[in-house]
Amino acid sequence: RKSKHERGEIMRSSVIISADTVSQTHIFTIFDCSLNINQPAIDYGEMCYHDNSLVSASLEALIQHLVPTVDYYPDRSYVFTFLLSSRLFLHPYELMTRVCHLCVEQQRSGDALLDKIRFREVAPKLVQLLTEWTETFPYDFRDERMMRCLKDMTHHVARGDEYSWRAMQQMTQRLIKRLSALGQYEEAVAALNAVAMERPASLKSKQASAQRSDVLSVCDDPFVLAQQLTHIELDRLSFIGPEEFIQTFAMKDPLENHKGFFRKRKTSNLEAYVNWFNRLSYLVATEICMPVKKKHRARIIEFFIDVAQECFNIGNFNSLMAIITGMNMSPVARLKKTWNKVNTDKFEILEHQMDPSSNFSNYRTALRGATQRSETAHSSQEKIVIPFFSLLIKDIYFLNEGCANRLANGHINFEKLWELAKQVSEFLVWRQVVCPFDRDRRILQYLVTTPVFTEDELHLASYESEGPENNMEKDSRRSLRWVLTQRIRTFKPINQTHQNDNGF
């Protein structure tokens, strides 16, 4: 059986996504996205179908297929799939411009009166398409060019159909409200991060430990803490746009630095969520390494094991994995005397559930079970599914890397786009769940703002808790003491607080 330190290193390596990872041959098998050339496919001009499913097409044909007419409206699954992944080939602004232009031009006959009648008939379907776009991918409209295009279409619709014009007005109001909420969320997260980053934890000492609150002084009920963690997870999940998964590997727009274009990074909310996972891991490790007394450290370890168990029961796999990762960090794993006082049976079961071997097969089985429970849920709590997010990103990344965007004939590989949409749409279902638990403002504030140790501070705190076992560790402690002492001398504290009832 591997030592705790060895298991910790394996666990940590499995959740870190680095530049080195993407350059290596991946071991994850997600989907076989290659087209089976031995199976017959039907080619309708520029669009190719197999078993009544679109498998490939030219970009022009796909754009045309998105444009509604008097007698036609694209299938909703197609609308979502193409709007999601079209950004791999052209910018959303370009797509919207071309769709709106085609929709208008198709109604032109040369007779002004007839054109007006024909556009009046197609206007409700155009409004429906734009409504699906603004409600599913609202962050596309942070681009001022998209908003101008939307405004132009509103004026155009107003000339032909008052009902559709009113629908456009209502759609725009909902969009502005959503973008305003997004801006407030991003400002709140930035402020909370600033508080946490600019108030670093003191070096470990008996005095500092006595003065600093710990998690048990804020909440000693594992179920309640797991509930508050679930609040934070669902709050942050709700602001991740589905397109952010694709934007991580979409082509860079040449006008991205243009004034007024996407003031925020296109994946900022996804990145903020990954950063939350890292913060929770470091918070767990800090809480364990901070106490001076071995008995107290053991009690906190047992508490977090219980919290992790409650997270598993709820279906909050992201917090569960963050806690396990924190407890497997080397500064925590090396505290052998402390771990000897802990009953690790439950922890080992949880580790087994999140074991990275066989492409996280145990976790994937548990996730499927939670998803099935959610689909037949009789209560709000049973609907909760919060995936291990880093693995979800890896799955989508490797799906993109392992499948070509275009086929040999130049067609876009739409089978790949279907699979990308399948994974992202499942996330959207999980994202829309409203957390049923009562909020505890004090606990939420502690979780998102209390200072956490850096990796160097964690190692030093660990050495202060249980002394170095060899000369290498002694040298490391001596070096860390000197480096961290210099940092404290140059640190200038600030007077800044930020309160947020949502616990972002």
mmCIF file with all atom_site columns, N, CA and C in Angstrom, residues 364-396:
data_model
loop_
_atom_site.group_PDB
_atom_site.id
_atom_site.type_symbol
_atom_site.label_atom_id
_atom_site.label_alt_id
_atom_site.label_comp_id
_atom_site.label_asym_id
_atom_site.label_entity_id
_atom_site.label_seq_id
_atom_site.pdbx_PDB_ins_code
_atom_site.Cartn_x
_atom_site.Cartn_y
_atom_site.Cartn_z
_atom_site.occupancy
_atom_site.B_iso_or_equiv
_atom_site.pdbx_formal_charge
_atom_site.auth_seq_id
_atom_site.auth_comp_id
_atom_site.auth_asym_id
_atom_site.auth_atom_id
_atom_site.pdbx_PDB_model_num
ATOM 1  N N  . ARG A 1 364 ? -16.441 8.536  -12.026 1.00 0.00 ? 364 ARG A N  1
ATOM 2  C CA . ARG A 1 364 ? -17.401 8.630  -13.126 1.00 0.00 ? 364 ARG A CA 1
ATOM 3  C C  . ARG A 1 364 ? -18.642 7.782  -12.846 1.00 0.00 ? 364 ARG A C  1
ATOM 4  N N  . THR A 1 365 ? -18.447 6.648  -12.189 1.00 0.00 ? 365 THR A N  1
ATOM 5  C CA . THR A 1 365 ? -19.602 5.823  -11.802 1.00 0.00 ? 365 THR A CA 1
ATOM 6  C C  . THR A 1 365 ? -20.459 6.558  -10.778 1.00 0.00 ? 365 THR A C  1
ATOM 7  N N  . ALA A 1 366 ? -19.810 7.186  -9.795  1.00 0.00 ? 366 ALA A N  1
ATOM 8  C CA . ALA A 1 366 ? -20.548 7.949  -8.783  1.00 0.00 ? 366 ALA A CA 1
ATOM 9  C C  . ALA A 1 366 ? -21.267 9.140  -9.407  1.00 0.00 ? 366 ALA A C  1
ATOM 10 N N  . LEU A 1 367 ? -20.621 9.788  -10.374 1.00 0.00 ? 367 LEU A N  1
ATOM 11 C CA . LEU A 1 367 ? -21.235 10.932 -11.049 1.00 0.00 ? 367 LEU A CA 1
ATOM 12 C C  . LEU A 1 367 ? -22.473 10.499 -11.817 1.00 0.00 ? 367 LEU A C  1
ATOM 13 N N  . ARG A 1 368 ? -22.400 9.362  -12.492 1.00 0.00 ? 368 ARG A N  1
ATOM 14 C CA . ARG A 1 368 ? -23.575 8.858  -13.208 1.00 0.00 ? 368 ARG A CA 1
ATOM 15 C C  . ARG A 1 368 ? -24.715 8.575  -12.237 1.00 0.00 ? 368 ARG A C  1
ATOM 16 N N  . GLY A 1 369 ? -24.368 8.020  -11.080 1.00 0.00 ? 369 GLY A N  1
ATOM 17 C CA . GLY A 1 369 ? -25.400 7.755  -10.068 1.00 0.00 ? 369 GLY A CA 1
ATOM 18 C C  . GLY A 1 369 ? -26.049 9.033  -9.582  1.00 0.00 ? 369 GLY A C  1
ATOM 19 N N  . ALA A 1 370 ? -25.233 10.062 -9.336  1.00 0.00 ? 370 ALA A N  1
ATOM 20 C CA . ALA A 1 370 ? -25.775 11.347 -8.885  1.00 0.00 ? 370 ALA A CA 1
ATOM 21 C C  . ALA A 1 370 ? -26.631 11.984 -9.969  1.00 0.00 ? 370 ALA A C  1
ATOM 22 N N  . THR A 1 371 ? -26.230 11.820 -11.229 1.00 0.00 ? 371 THR A N  1
ATOM 23 C CA . THR A 1 371 ? -26.991 12.386 -12.343 1.00 0.00 ? 371 THR A CA 1
ATOM 24 C C  . THR A 1 371 ? -28.345 11.692 -12.471 1.00 0.00 ? 371 THR A C  1
ATOM 25 N N  . GLN A 1 372 ? -28.357 10.384 -12.332 1.00 0.00 ? 372 GLN A N  1
ATOM 26 C CA . GLN A 1 372 ? -29.622 9.645  -12.386 1.00 0.00 ? 372 GLN A CA 1
ATOM 27 C C  . GLN A 1 372 ? -30.528 10.038 -11.227 1.00 0.00 ? 372 GLN A C  1
ATOM 28 N N  . ARG A 1 373 ? -29.958 10.226 -10.047 1.00 0.00 ? 373 ARG A N  1
ATOM 29 C CA . ARG A 1 373 ? -30.737 10.677 -8.888  1.00 0.00 ? 373 ARG A CA 1
ATOM 30 C C  . ARG A 1 373 ? -31.349 12.042 -9.173  1.00 0.00 ? 373 ARG A C  1
ATOM 31 N N  . SER A 1 374 ? -30.555 12.912 -9.795  1.00 0.00 ? 374 SER A N  1
ATOM 32 C CA . SER A 1 374 ? -31.024 14.262 -10.105 1.00 0.00 ? 374 SER A CA 1
ATOM 33 C C  . SER A 1 374 ? -32.190 14.240 -11.082 1.00 0.00 ? 374 SER A C  1
ATOM 34 N N  . GLU A 1 375 ? -32.117 13.344 -12.055 1.00 0.00 ? 375 GLU A N  1
ATOM 35 C CA . GLU A 1 375 ? -33.161 13.282 -13.089 1.00 0.00 ? 375 GLU A CA 1
ATOM 36 C C  . GLU A 1 375 ? -34.500 12.802 -12.542 1.00 0.00 ? 375 GLU A C  1
ATOM 37 N N  . THR A 1 376 ? -34.474 12.037 -11.453 1.00 0.00 ? 376 THR A N  1
ATOM 38 C CA . THR A 1 376 ? -35.716 11.526 -10.859 1.00 0.00 ? 376 THR A CA 1
ATOM 39 C C  . THR A 1 376 ? -35.960 12.130 -9.484  1.00 0.00 ? 376 THR A C  1
ATOM 40 N N  . ALA A 1 377 ? -35.364 13.297 -9.234  1.00 0.00 ? 377 ALA A N  1
ATOM 41 C CA . ALA A 1 377 ? -35.379 13.895 -7.894  1.00 0.00 ? 377 ALA A CA 1
ATOM 42 C C  . ALA A 1 377 ? -36.793 14.275 -7.452  1.00 0.00 ? 377 ALA A C  1
ATOM 43 N N  . HIS A 1 378 ? -37.037 14.076 -6.161  1.00 0.00 ? 378 HIS A N  1
ATOM 44 C CA . HIS A 1 378 ? -38.290 14.495 -5.541  1.00 0.00 ? 378 HIS A CA 1
ATOM 45 C C  . HIS A 1 378 ? -38.084 15.702 -4.623  1.00 0.00 ? 378 HIS A C  1
ATOM 46 N N  . SER A 1 379 ? -36.830 16.131 -4.497  1.00 0.00 ? 379 SER A N  1
ATOM 47 C CA . SER A 1 379 ? -36.526 17.298 -3.663  1.00 0.00 ? 379 SER A CA 1
ATOM 48 C C  . SER A 1 379 ? -35.408 18.090 -4.319  1.00 0.00 ? 379 SER A C  1
ATOM 49 N N  . SER A 1 380 ? -35.276 19.354 -3.907  1.00 0.00 ? 380 SER A N  1
ATOM 50 C CA . SER A 1 380 ? -34.243 20.225 -4.476  1.00 0.00 ? 380 SER A CA 1
ATOM 51 C C  . SER A 1 380 ? -32.846 19.698 -4.165  1.00 0.00 ? 380 SER A C  1
ATOM 52 N N  . GLN A 1 381 ? -32.674 19.130 -2.979  1.00 0.00 ? 381 GLN A N  1
ATOM 53 C CA . GLN A 1 381 ? -31.354 18.624 -2.593  1.00 0.00 ? 381 GLN A CA 1
ATOM 54 C C  . GLN A 1 381 ? -30.913 17.469 -3.486  1.00 0.00 ? 381 GLN A C  1
ATOM 55 N N  . GLU A 1 382 ? -31.853 16.618 -3.893  1.00 0.00 ? 382 GLU A N  1
ATOM 56 C CA . GLU A 1 382 ? -31.510 15.475 -4.732  1.00 0.00 ? 382 GLU A CA 1
ATOM 57 C C  . GLU A 1 382 ? -31.113 15.889 -6.145  1.00 0.00 ? 382 GLU A C  1
ATOM 58 N N  . LYS A 1 383 ? -31.426 17.134 -6.532  1.00 0.00 ? 383 LYS A N  1
ATOM 59 C CA . LYS A 1 383 ? -31.095 17.603 -7.880  1.00 0.00 ? 383 LYS A CA 1
ATOM 60 C C  . LYS A 1 383 ? -29.638 18.038 -8.005  1.00 0.00 ? 383 LYS A C  1
ATOM 61 N N  . ILE A 1 384 ? -28.951 18.216 -6.877  1.00 0.00 ? 384 ILE A N  1
ATOM 62 C CA . ILE A 1 384 ? -27.604 18.783 -6.898  1.00 0.00 ? 384 ILE A CA 1
ATOM 63 C C  . ILE A 1 384 ? -26.597 17.803 -7.502  1.00 0.00 ? 384 ILE A C  1
ATOM 64 N N  . VAL A 1 385 ? -25.908 18.263 -8.539  1.00 0.00 ? 385 VAL A N  1
ATOM 65 C CA . VAL A 1 385 ? -24.763 17.549 -9.111  1.00 0.00 ? 385 VAL A CA 1
ATOM 66 C C  . VAL A 1 385 ? -23.701 18.606 -9.409  1.00 0.00 ? 385 VAL A C  1
ATOM 67 N N  . ILE A 1 386 ? -22.601 18.542 -8.684  1.00 0.00 ? 386 ILE A N  1
ATOM 68 C CA . ILE A 1 386 ? -21.495 19.476 -8.913  1.00 0.00 ? 386 ILE A CA 1
ATOM 69 C C  . ILE A 1 386 ? -20.283 18.638 -9.287  1.00 0.00 ? 386 ILE A C  1
ATOM 70 N N  . PRO A 1 387 ? -19.918 18.630 -10.566 1.00 0.00 ? 387 PRO A N  1
ATOM 71 C CA . PRO A 1 387 ? -18.848 17.732 -11.023 1.00 0.00 ? 387 PRO A CA 1
ATOM 72 C C  . PRO A 1 387 ? -17.477 18.183 -10.558 1.00 0.00 ? 387 PRO A C  1
ATOM 73 N N  . PHE A 1 388 ? -16.534 17.259 -10.575 1.00 0.00 ? 388 PHE A N  1
ATOM 74 C CA . PHE A 1 388 ? -15.125 17.586 -10.370 1.00 0.00 ? 388 PHE A CA 1
ATOM 75 C C  . PHE A 1 388 ? -14.702 18.379 -11.604 1.00 0.00 ? 388 PHE A C  1
ATOM 76 N N  . PHE A 1 389 ? -14.574 19.682 -11.444 1.00 0.00 ? 389 PHE A N  1
ATOM 77 C CA . PHE A 1 389 ? -14.553 20.591 -12.584 1.00 0.00 ? 389 PHE A CA 1
ATOM 78 C C  . PHE A 1 389 ? -13.292 20.462 -13.432 1.00 0.00 ? 389 PHE A C  1
ATOM 79 N N  . SER A 1 390 ? -12.145 20.290 -12.804 1.00 0.00 ? 390 SER A N  1
ATOM 80 C CA . SER A 1 390 ? -10.907 20.181 -13.571 1.00 0.00 ? 390 SER A CA 1
ATOM 81 C C  . SER A 1 390 ? -10.949 18.997 -14.523 1.00 0.00 ? 390 SER A C  1
ATOM 82 N N  . LEU A 1 391 ? -11.586 17.915 -14.101 1.00 0.00 ? 391 LEU A N  1
ATOM 83 C CA . LEU A 1 391 ? -11.689 16.737 -14.974 1.00 0.00 ? 391 LEU A CA 1
ATOM 84 C C  . LEU A 1 391 ? -12.652 17.005 -16.124 1.00 0.00 ? 391 LEU A C  1
ATOM 85 N N  . LEU A 1 392 ? -13.728 17.740 -15.855 1.00 0.00 ? 392 LEU A N  1
ATOM 86 C CA . LEU A 1 392 ? -14.654 18.106 -16.917 1.00 0.00 ? 392 LEU A CA 1
ATOM 87 C C  . LEU A 1 392 ? -13.937 18.936 -17.985 1.00 0.00 ? 392 LEU A C  1
ATOM 88 N N  . ILE A 1 393 ? -13.101 19.879 -17.549 1.00 0.00 ? 393 ILE A N  1
ATOM 89 C CA . ILE A 1 393 ? -12.342 20.698 -18.495 1.00 0.00 ? 393 ILE A CA 1
ATOM 90 C C  . ILE A 1 393 ? -11.376 19.821 -19.292 1.00 0.00 ? 393 ILE A C  1
ATOM 91 N N  . LYS A 1 394 ? -10.714 18.902 -18.606 1.00 0.00 ? 394 LYS A N  1
ATOM 92 C CA . LYS A 1 394 ? -9.798  17.994 -19.299 1.00 0.00 ? 394 LYS A CA 1
ATOM 93 C C  . LYS A 1 394 ? -10.526 17.158 -20.349 1.00 0.00 ? 394 LYS A C  1
ATOM 94 N N  . ASP A 1 395 ? -11.693 16.649 -20.001 1.00 0.00 ? 395 ASP A N  1
ATOM 95 C CA . ASP A 1 395 ? -12.461 15.841 -20.945 1.00 0.00 ? 395 ASP A CA 1
ATOM 96 C C  . ASP A 1 395 ? -12.768 16.635 -22.216 1.00 0.00 ? 395 ASP A C  1
ATOM 97 N N  . ILE A 1 396 ? -13.229 17.863 -22.037 1.00 0.00 ? 396 ILE A N  1
ATOM 98 C CA . ILE A 1 396 ? -13.581 18.696 -23.186 1.00 0.00 ? 396 ILE A CA 1
ATOM 99 C C  . ILE A 1 396 ? -12.333 19.073 -23.969 1.00 0.00 ? 396 ILE A C  1
#
